[in-house]
C-alpha cells in the first residue's frame, strides 16, 4: 500500500472518530433531541462502543466472528455488542444531526 493511500485512510479515520466523539459530547452535554429511553441507552452504551471498536480495530478481526460450531450463548455474546454499538452510532449521530439542525433553524 502506498504512503498516499495510508495517509488518506488515516485522515478518514481521524475525521470519523472526531465526528463520533463530537456526537458523544453533544449526547452527554446537552438535553437529547431523541426520546429519553434512546438517549439513556446511548449514554450507557456509548463508552462501551468506543472500547469495543478499538479492540476490534486493533486486533484486525471480523466485526462478526460467527462460526457454524458456535453455541447459542457464544453467538449472542458476539452479536449483542455489535448490535448495541451499531444502534448507539445511529442514535448518537441522529441526535447530533437533529441538534445541529435545531441550532441552525433557531
Short mmCIF file of C-alpha atoms in Angstrom, two decimals:
data_model
loop_
_atom_site.label_atom_id
_atom_site.label_comp_id
_atom_site.label_asym_id
_atom_site.label_seq_id
_atom_site.Cartn_x
_atom_site.Cartn_y
_atom_site.Cartn_z
CA UNK A 1 0.00 0.00 0.00
CA UNK A 2 1.42 3.38 -0.90
CA UNK A 3 2.09 6.18 1.55
CA UNK A 4 -0.55 8.35 -0.13
CA UNK A 5 -3.34 5.82 0.43
CA UNK A 6 -2.19 5.22 4.03
CA UNK A 7 -2.35 8.94 4.66
CA UNK A 8 -5.81 9.12 3.14
CA UNK A 9 -7.03 6.24 5.30
CA UNK A 10 -5.58 7.93 8.39
CA UNK A 11 -7.33 11.21 7.58
CA UNK A 12 -10.64 9.40 7.02
CA UNK A 13 -10.36 7.56 10.34
CA UNK A 14 -9.49 10.74 12.22
CA UNK A 15 -12.49 12.54 10.72
CA UNK A 16 -14.84 9.66 11.55
CA UNK A 17 -13.55 9.42 15.14
CA UNK A 18 -13.78 13.22 15.56
CA UNK A 19 -17.38 13.15 14.36
CA UNK A 20 -18.20 10.27 16.71
CA UNK A 21 -16.54 11.96 19.69
CA UNK A 22 -18.35 15.22 18.91
CA UNK A 23 -21.66 13.36 18.77
CA UNK A 24 -20.82 11.86 22.18
CA UNK A 25 -20.03 15.32 23.53
CA UNK A 26 -23.43 16.57 22.37
CA UNK A 27 -25.05 13.41 23.74
CA UNK A 28 -23.65 13.96 27.24
CA UNK A 29 -23.57 17.75 27.46
CA UNK A 30 -26.99 18.73 26.15
CA UNK A 31 -30.56 17.68 26.51
CA UNK A 32 -31.22 14.98 23.94
CA UNK A 33 -33.44 15.59 20.95
CA UNK A 34 -34.50 11.93 20.68
CA UNK A 35 -36.83 10.20 23.19
CA UNK A 36 -35.38 9.79 26.68
CA UNK A 37 -35.07 5.97 26.60
CA UNK A 38 -32.97 6.19 23.42
CA UNK A 39 -30.77 8.89 24.94
CA UNK A 40 -30.34 6.85 28.14
CA UNK A 41 -29.45 3.73 26.16
CA UNK A 42 -26.96 5.69 24.06
CA UNK A 43 -25.34 7.29 27.11
CA UNK A 44 -24.85 3.87 28.70
CA UNK A 45 -23.52 2.05 25.64
CA UNK A 46 -21.51 4.92 24.05
CA UNK A 47 -18.29 4.40 26.08
CA UNK A 48 -18.56 0.64 25.65
CA UNK A 49 -18.91 1.02 21.89
CA UNK A 50 -15.70 3.06 21.72
CA UNK A 51 -13.76 0.40 23.61
CA UNK A 52 -15.34 -2.39 21.59
CA UNK A 53 -14.47 -0.71 18.29
CA UNK A 54 -10.90 -0.04 19.41
CA UNK A 55 -10.44 -3.70 20.34
CA UNK A 56 -11.84 -4.86 17.01
CA UNK A 57 -9.70 -2.42 15.02
CA UNK A 58 -6.51 -3.22 16.94
CA UNK A 59 -6.92 -7.00 16.63
CA UNK A 60 -7.96 -6.63 12.97
CA UNK A 61 -10.62 -9.28 13.38
CA UNK A 62 -14.03 -9.54 11.79
CA UNK A 63 -16.77 -7.48 13.39
CA UNK A 64 -18.96 -10.58 13.42
CA UNK A 65 -16.81 -13.62 14.15
CA UNK A 66 -19.55 -16.16 13.62
CA UNK A 67 -18.79 -19.83 13.16
CA UNK A 68 -21.15 -22.75 12.48
CA UNK A 69 -19.74 -24.59 15.52
CA UNK A 70 -20.79 -21.86 17.97
CA UNK A 71 -23.34 -22.43 20.68
CA UNK A 72 -26.28 -20.10 21.09
CA UNK A 73 -24.68 -18.32 24.03
CA UNK A 74 -21.46 -17.77 22.10
CA UNK A 75 -23.44 -16.40 19.19
CA UNK A 76 -25.32 -13.93 21.39
CA UNK A 77 -22.08 -12.99 23.14
CA UNK A 78 -20.68 -11.98 19.75
CA UNK A 79 -23.85 -10.39 18.35
CA UNK A 80 -25.01 -8.23 21.26
CA UNK A 81 -22.00 -5.85 21.31
CA UNK A 82 -22.27 -5.40 17.55
CA UNK A 83 -25.99 -4.64 17.65
CA UNK A 84 -25.66 -2.32 20.66
CA UNK A 85 -22.73 -0.46 19.11
CA UNK A 86 -24.47 -0.01 15.77
CA UNK A 87 -27.61 1.28 17.46
CA UNK A 88 -25.53 3.67 19.56
CA UNK A 89 -23.73 5.01 16.49
CA UNK A 90 -27.04 5.53 14.70
CA UNK A 91 -28.72 7.16 17.71
CA UNK A 92 -25.81 9.43 18.63
CA UNK A 93 -25.28 10.62 15.05
CA UNK A 94 -29.02 11.17 14.61
CA UNK A 95 -29.06 13.18 17.83
CA UNK A 96 -26.10 15.22 16.55
CA UNK A 97 -27.76 15.95 13.20
CA UNK A 98 -31.03 16.93 14.88
CA UNK A 99 -29.15 19.13 17.36
CA UNK A 100 -27.27 20.94 14.57
CA UNK A 101 -30.45 21.36 12.54
CA UNK A 102 -32.22 22.74 15.61
CA UNK A 103 -29.43 25.27 16.17
CA UNK A 104 -29.44 26.31 12.51
CA UNK A 105 -33.23 26.77 12.39
CA UNK A 106 -33.44 28.73 15.64
#
